[in-house]
Coordinates of C-alpha atoms in Angstrom, one line a residue:
M18 CA 0.0 0.2 0.3
N19 CA 1.1 3.1 -0.6
D20 CA 1.7 5.7 2.0
S21 CA 0.3 8.3 0.3
S22 CA -3.5 7.3 1.1
W23 CA -3.1 8.1 4.3
G24 CA -1.0 11.8 4.4
A25 CA 2.3 13.2 5.2
P26 CA 4.9 10.5 6.4
Q27 CA 5.2 9.7 9.9
T28 CA 8.0 10.8 11.6
G29 CA 8.3 8.0 14.1
Y30 CA 6.2 5.4 15.0
W31 CA 3.4 4.3 17.3
G32 CA 4.3 2.3 21.1
P33 CA 3.0 0.3 22.8
P34 CA 0.4 2.3 24.9
D35 CA 1.0 3.4 28.4
Q36 CA -0.3 4.9 31.3
G37 CA -0.9 7.9 29.7
A38 CA -2.7 6.1 26.4
A39 CA -5.3 4.4 28.9
Q40 CA -5.5 8.3 29.8
G41 CA -6.2 9.6 26.4
H42 CA -2.7 10.7 25.5
V43 CA -1.4 9.2 22.2
R44 CA 2.5 9.0 22.6
G45 CA 5.1 11.5 20.2
P46 CA 7.3 9.9 18.1
V47 CA 10.8 8.1 19.7
Q48 CA 14.0 9.2 19.3
G49 CA 16.0 7.0 17.4
A50 CA 13.4 5.4 15.4
V51 CA 13.3 4.4 12.2
P52 CA 11.9 6.6 9.5
A53 CA 7.8 5.0 8.2
G54 CA 8.4 3.7 5.5
P55 CA 9.0 1.5 2.4
A56 CA 12.2 0.9 3.7
Y57 CA 12.5 0.3 7.7
D58 CA 12.5 -3.9 8.8
A59 CA 10.5 -6.2 9.4
R60 CA 11.6 -7.1 13.0
D61 CA 9.7 -2.9 13.3
A62 CA 7.5 -2.8 11.3
Q63 CA 5.8 -5.4 12.9
Q64 CA 6.0 -2.4 15.9
T65 CA 4.6 -0.1 13.7
R66 CA 1.2 0.8 12.8
P67 CA 1.3 4.4 10.9
M68 CA -2.4 4.7 11.1
P69 CA -4.5 6.7 13.5
I70 CA -6.3 5.9 16.6
V71 CA -9.5 6.7 15.9
S72 CA -11.2 5.2 19.4
D73 CA -15.0 4.2 18.1
V74 CA -17.8 6.2 18.3
S75 CA -20.9 4.6 20.2
A76 CA -24.8 4.7 19.1
D77 CA -25.8 7.6 20.8
G78 CA -22.4 9.4 19.4
G79 CA -19.6 8.9 23.6
N80 CA -17.3 6.1 22.9
Q81 CA -16.5 3.2 24.0
D82 CA -13.5 1.2 25.3
D83 CA -12.1 -1.9 25.7
G84 CA -13.3 -2.4 29.8
R85 CA -8.5 -1.9 30.4
G86 CA -9.1 1.9 29.5
A87 CA -7.7 2.0 26.2
A88 CA -8.9 3.1 23.6
R89 CA -9.9 1.0 20.2
L90 CA -7.6 0.9 16.7
S91 CA -10.3 1.3 14.6
G92 CA -10.1 1.4 11.0
P93 CA -10.2 0.1 7.4
L94 CA -7.2 -2.1 8.1
F95 CA -8.6 -2.8 12.4
P96 CA -11.6 -5.4 11.9
D97 CA -14.4 -4.6 14.8
E98 CA -13.7 -6.6 17.6
S99 CA -17.2 -7.4 18.0
T100 CA -16.8 -9.7 15.1
S101 CA -14.4 -12.4 16.8
A102 CA -14.7 -13.4 20.8
P103 CA -14.0 -10.2 23.2
A104 CA -10.9 -10.7 25.6
S105 CA -12.0 -12.4 28.9
G106 CA -13.7 -9.4 31.6
A107 CA -13.7 -7.9 28.0
P108 CA -17.7 -6.7 27.5
R109 CA -19.3 -7.5 24.4
N110 CA -20.2 -4.5 22.5
P111 CA -21.1 -5.1 19.2
E112 CA -21.3 -2.4 16.3
P113 CA -24.7 -1.5 15.1
M114 CA -26.2 -3.9 12.3
H115 CA -28.4 -3.3 9.7
D116 CA -30.9 -5.5 8.5
A117 CA -31.1 -7.4 5.7
P118 CA -32.8 -6.3 2.4
Q119 CA -36.5 -8.5 2.5
P120 CA -37.9 -8.9 -0.8
A121 CA -41.6 -7.6 -0.6
P122 CA -44.5 -9.7 0.2
A123 CA -46.4 -10.5 -2.8
P124 CA -50.1 -9.3 -3.9
Q125 CA -52.5 -11.2 -2.7
K126 CA -55.5 -12.0 -5.3
K127 CA -58.6 -11.2 -4.9
S128 CA -61.2 -13.6 -3.3
A129 CA -64.0 -14.7 -4.1
G130 CA -65.3 -16.0 -0.9
R131 CA -67.1 -19.2 -2.3
D132 CA -66.8 -22.2 -4.2
L133 CA -67.4 -20.4 -7.7
G134 CA -67.6 -24.3 -9.8
A135 CA -70.1 -25.3 -6.7
A136 CA -72.2 -22.4 -7.0
I137 CA -72.5 -21.9 -10.6
G138 CA -73.6 -25.1 -10.8
V139 CA -76.4 -25.5 -8.4
G140 CA -77.0 -21.9 -9.5
V141 CA -77.4 -24.5 -13.1
G142 CA -79.5 -26.6 -11.7
L143 CA -82.1 -24.7 -9.2
G144 CA -82.9 -22.5 -12.8
A145 CA -83.2 -25.5 -15.0
V146 CA -86.1 -26.9 -12.8
I147 CA -87.3 -23.1 -12.4
I148 CA -87.7 -22.8 -15.9
A149 CA -88.4 -26.0 -16.3
S150 CA -91.4 -25.7 -13.8
L151 CA -92.5 -22.4 -14.4
F152 CA -93.6 -22.4 -18.6
V153 CA -94.8 -26.6 -18.0
Y154 CA -97.5 -26.0 -15.1
K155 CA -98.2 -23.0 -13.5
A156 CA -99.3 -24.6 -9.9
V157 CA -96.0 -26.7 -10.7
F158 CA -94.6 -23.5 -9.8
V159 CA -96.2 -23.2 -7.0
G160 CA -95.2 -26.3 -5.6
V161 CA -91.8 -25.3 -5.8
I162 CA -93.1 -21.8 -4.3
A163 CA -94.4 -23.2 -1.0
V164 CA -91.6 -25.4 -0.6
A165 CA -88.8 -22.9 -0.6
V166 CA -91.1 -21.0 1.6
V167 CA -91.4 -23.8 4.1
V168 CA -87.3 -24.4 3.6
G169 CA -86.5 -20.6 4.4
L170 CA -88.7 -20.2 7.2
W171 CA -87.1 -23.3 8.9
E172 CA -83.8 -22.2 8.4
L173 CA -85.5 -19.0 10.0
T174 CA -86.5 -20.7 12.7
K175 CA -83.1 -23.0 13.6
R176 CA -81.0 -20.7 13.4
L177 CA -83.0 -18.1 15.7
D178 CA -83.3 -21.7 18.5
E179 CA -79.5 -21.7 18.6
R180 CA -78.3 -18.7 18.5
K181 CA -81.0 -16.6 20.2
G182 CA -82.9 -18.9 21.8
I183 CA -85.8 -17.8 20.4
R184 CA -88.4 -20.6 20.2
A185 CA -90.5 -19.2 17.0
P186 CA -93.1 -22.3 16.7
L187 CA -92.2 -23.6 13.0
V188 CA -95.9 -26.3 12.4
P189 CA -98.2 -22.9 11.8
L190 CA -95.7 -21.1 9.8
A191 CA -94.9 -24.0 7.6
I192 CA -98.9 -25.0 7.2
G193 CA -100.0 -21.0 7.2
G194 CA -96.9 -20.6 4.7
A195 CA -98.0 -22.6 2.3
A196 CA -101.4 -22.1 2.4
M197 CA -100.4 -18.2 2.2
V198 CA -99.0 -19.2 -0.9
V199 CA -102.1 -21.2 -3.0
A200 CA -104.1 -18.6 -1.4
G201 CA -102.4 -15.6 -3.3
Y202 CA -102.0 -17.4 -6.5
V203 CA -105.9 -18.9 -6.0
R204 CA -107.7 -15.3 -4.7
G205 CA -105.2 -12.5 -5.3
V206 CA -104.5 -10.2 -2.7
E207 CA -107.2 -10.3 -0.4
G208 CA -106.4 -14.6 -0.2
A209 CA -102.7 -13.6 1.2
W210 CA -104.0 -10.7 3.6
V211 CA -106.3 -13.3 5.3
A212 CA -104.2 -16.5 5.0
M213 CA -101.1 -14.0 7.1
A214 CA -103.4 -12.8 9.9
L215 CA -104.5 -16.7 10.2
T216 CA -101.1 -18.3 10.5
A217 CA -100.4 -14.7 12.8
L218 CA -103.4 -15.9 15.1
A219 CA -102.3 -19.8 14.4
V220 CA -98.8 -18.6 16.1
L221 CA -100.5 -16.4 18.6
V222 CA -102.5 -20.1 20.3
W223 CA -99.1 -22.3 19.6
R224 CA -96.6 -21.4 21.1
M225 CA -99.7 -20.7 24.6
T226 CA -99.4 -24.8 25.1
E227 CA -95.3 -23.9 26.1
P228 CA -94.2 -21.9 29.2
P229 CA -94.8 -18.2 29.3
E230 CA -91.1 -17.6 30.0
G231 CA -90.4 -16.1 26.0
Y232 CA -93.8 -15.7 25.3
L233 CA -93.3 -12.3 24.2
K234 CA -90.8 -13.1 21.4
D235 CA -91.4 -16.0 20.7
V236 CA -94.2 -14.7 18.9
T237 CA -92.8 -12.1 17.7
A238 CA -90.3 -13.5 15.8
G239 CA -93.0 -15.8 14.7
V240 CA -94.8 -12.7 12.8
F241 CA -91.9 -11.7 11.6
A242 CA -90.7 -15.4 10.1
A243 CA -94.8 -14.8 8.3
F244 CA -94.0 -11.5 6.8
Y245 CA -90.8 -12.4 5.4
V246 CA -90.1 -15.4 4.4
P247 CA -94.2 -16.7 2.9
F248 CA -95.9 -13.5 2.2
L249 CA -93.7 -11.5 0.1
A250 CA -92.7 -14.8 -1.5
T251 CA -96.5 -14.4 -2.4
F252 CA -96.5 -11.4 -4.5
V253 CA -94.3 -14.0 -6.4
A254 CA -98.1 -15.8 -7.0
M255 CA -99.9 -13.0 -8.0
M256 CA -97.4 -12.7 -10.8
L257 CA -98.0 -15.5 -11.9
T258 CA -102.1 -15.1 -12.5
A259 CA -101.5 -13.0 -15.7
E260 CA -101.8 -14.7 -18.8
D261 CA -98.4 -13.0 -19.6
G262 CA -97.7 -14.6 -16.0
P263 CA -94.1 -17.3 -16.1
W264 CA -92.9 -13.6 -18.4
R265 CA -93.5 -12.2 -16.0
V266 CA -92.4 -13.6 -13.1
L267 CA -88.8 -14.9 -15.7
T268 CA -88.4 -10.7 -16.0
F269 CA -89.1 -10.5 -12.3
L270 CA -85.6 -13.6 -11.8
L271 CA -83.9 -12.2 -14.0
L272 CA -83.6 -8.7 -13.0
T273 CA -82.4 -10.0 -9.4
V274 CA -80.2 -11.9 -10.5
V275 CA -78.7 -9.5 -12.9
S276 CA -79.2 -7.0 -10.3
D277 CA -76.9 -9.8 -7.5
T278 CA -74.4 -10.6 -10.2
G279 CA -73.5 -7.1 -11.5
A280 CA -73.0 -6.5 -8.2
Y281 CA -70.9 -8.8 -7.8
A282 CA -68.3 -8.7 -9.8
V283 CA -68.3 -4.8 -10.3
G284 CA -68.1 -4.6 -6.9
W285 CA -65.0 -7.2 -7.1
R286 CA -62.7 -6.1 -9.3
F287 CA -63.8 -2.0 -9.3
G288 CA -64.5 -2.0 -5.0
R289 CA -63.2 1.3 -3.7
H290 CA -65.5 2.4 -1.4
K291 CA -67.8 0.7 1.1
L292 CA -71.7 0.8 1.0
A293 CA -72.4 0.3 4.5
P294 CA -69.1 -0.9 6.0
R295 CA -70.8 -1.4 9.4
I296 CA -73.6 -4.0 7.5
S297 CA -71.8 -6.2 5.2
P298 CA -68.1 -4.4 4.7
G299 CA -68.1 -6.6 1.7
K300 CA -70.4 -4.3 -0.8
T301 CA -69.4 -1.1 -2.2
R302 CA -70.7 2.0 -4.2
E303 CA -69.3 0.5 -7.4
G304 CA -71.1 -2.7 -6.9
L305 CA -74.3 -1.2 -6.6
L306 CA -73.2 1.2 -9.9
G307 CA -73.0 -1.9 -11.1
A308 CA -76.7 -3.6 -10.5
V309 CA -78.0 0.0 -11.7
T310 CA -76.5 -0.4 -14.7
F311 CA -76.9 -4.3 -15.4
A312 CA -80.1 -4.6 -14.0
M313 CA -81.6 -1.2 -16.6
A314 CA -80.4 -2.5 -19.5
V315 CA -81.4 -6.1 -19.0
G316 CA -85.1 -4.5 -17.2
A317 CA -85.2 -2.1 -21.0
L318 CA -85.4 -5.6 -23.4
C319 CA -87.6 -7.0 -20.8
M320 CA -89.9 -5.2 -20.7
Q321 CA -89.3 -5.0 -24.6
F322 CA -89.3 -8.0 -25.7
L323 CA -90.5 -10.6 -23.3
V324 CA -93.6 -8.1 -20.6
D325 CA -97.7 -8.1 -22.7
G326 CA -98.3 -3.8 -23.4
G327 CA -94.4 -3.1 -22.3
S328 CA -91.4 -0.3 -23.3
W329 CA -87.5 -0.1 -22.7
W330 CA -88.7 2.9 -20.8
Q331 CA -90.8 1.1 -17.9
G332 CA -88.2 -1.5 -18.2
L333 CA -85.6 1.3 -17.1
L334 CA -87.4 2.3 -13.7
L335 CA -87.9 -1.4 -13.0
G336 CA -84.3 -2.5 -13.1
L337 CA -83.7 0.4 -11.4
A338 CA -86.3 -0.1 -8.5
V339 CA -85.0 -3.6 -9.1
A340 CA -81.3 -2.9 -8.4
A341 CA -82.5 -0.8 -5.6
S342 CA -84.3 -3.2 -3.8
A343 CA -82.3 -6.3 -3.5
T344 CA -79.4 -4.4 -2.6
L345 CA -81.6 -3.3 0.3
G346 CA -83.5 -6.3 0.9
D347 CA -79.7 -8.1 0.4
L348 CA -78.8 -5.4 3.9
G349 CA -82.1 -5.9 5.3
E350 CA -80.9 -10.4 6.3
S351 CA -76.6 -9.1 6.8
M352 CA -78.7 -7.5 9.5
I353 CA -80.0 -10.4 11.3
K354 CA -77.1 -12.5 10.4
R355 CA -75.1 -10.3 11.7
D356 CA -77.1 -10.3 14.9
L357 CA -76.7 -13.4 14.8
G358 CA -73.1 -13.9 14.0
I359 CA -74.2 -16.3 11.5
K360 CA -72.1 -16.2 7.9
D361 CA -74.4 -18.3 5.7
M362 CA -78.7 -19.4 6.8
G363 CA -77.9 -22.6 6.2
T364 CA -75.6 -25.6 4.5
L365 CA -78.2 -26.6 1.2
L366 CA -76.9 -25.2 -1.0
P367 CA -72.8 -26.1 -1.7
G368 CA -71.4 -22.4 -3.0
H369 CA -74.8 -20.5 -1.7
G370 CA -74.9 -21.3 1.7
G371 CA -78.8 -22.3 2.6
I372 CA -81.9 -21.5 0.9
M373 CA -82.8 -17.9 2.8
D374 CA -79.0 -16.6 1.3
R375 CA -80.7 -17.2 -2.5
L376 CA -84.2 -15.5 -1.2
D377 CA -83.1 -11.8 0.9
S378 CA -82.7 -10.4 -2.8
L379 CA -86.2 -12.2 -4.1
L380 CA -88.2 -12.0 -0.9
P381 CA -88.5 -8.0 -0.6
T382 CA -87.9 -7.5 -4.1
A383 CA -90.6 -9.5 -5.0
P384 CA -93.7 -6.9 -4.4
V385 CA -91.8 -4.1 -5.8
V386 CA -91.8 -5.8 -9.3
W387 CA -95.4 -6.4 -8.8
L388 CA -96.9 -3.2 -7.6
L389 CA -95.2 -2.1 -10.9
L390 CA -95.7 -4.6 -13.2
V391 CA -99.1 -4.3 -12.5
A392 CA -98.8 0.2 -12.3
F393 CA -97.2 -0.1 -16.2
V394 CA -99.5 -3.2 -17.6
G395 CA -102.1 -3.5 -15.1
S396 CA -102.7 -6.6 -13.9
S397 CA -104.0 -9.8 -16.5

């Protein structure tokens, strides 16, 4: 190494530290010492180090010593003592080490949250059953509605009992719910209301056969279940009574499914702003916009080509109303499930949950579609 890299040539060697060195003083040149440079011999080279003595500085800016009162030698040729075993009795003061850079975590892909293969398969199967019964024989489709109502009531009352200890009587609800759907199909709105009143009365009487403790909450839940599931489903049966009833029901089903699908697809891909985070964290405003757009487009087509006497602009309004009611219905059941502390109402349909998890958007949408269709094209 060229000595010029370290500054001016040294005129002496630095001797071993003595008592003064322990106090921070450095010995000066020794008389008669061999000058430092390329000409000094090997013996003196072992005792001569033409390097400045620099005391290490700790992380907090203070000087570190080696426990013997002498400053440590440091520099490019003096490896840090912390890398080797410390001397006996000397504390080990390792220099601060910088952590090795960690690789950035791989971005996580968005997950659909359900088994899409099973969900699609079940959806196609249900659609085939509904279409076949809807266009082959109307009474068969009324039976499909009644079965869905009974299963939905069973899921709801079971969950209420499991999670809240609320024992809404299932037997009068199931019988009254099925009768309600048939009465709506046969006798219209009047038949639906009469069946609803009789079902509520049957719930009150049935519950009297058990102890009075919890009577009020049980019958209240029973009346709520009767209105929420079979009464709202009755409006689907009432759509079917018109001459073009199957096409009206198909329009209702298509708009609701398209609204849910549009909200799901757009929200999953572009959703950034939460719609109701305290109720359903997965729903976004972008998803709602997708629901409205998809439902209005399909509504215009359905009213123009499927419903007798319908017009495309009526379909736009119908699609907007369906998107709003379907979203509110979904949020309403989400409130129920959050109160119960559950994710799904049941496990009957793989990839979907239970029957009630599929009826959540359909039930509140049914009276909205029925009412608008009657206003636009009449009830017959």
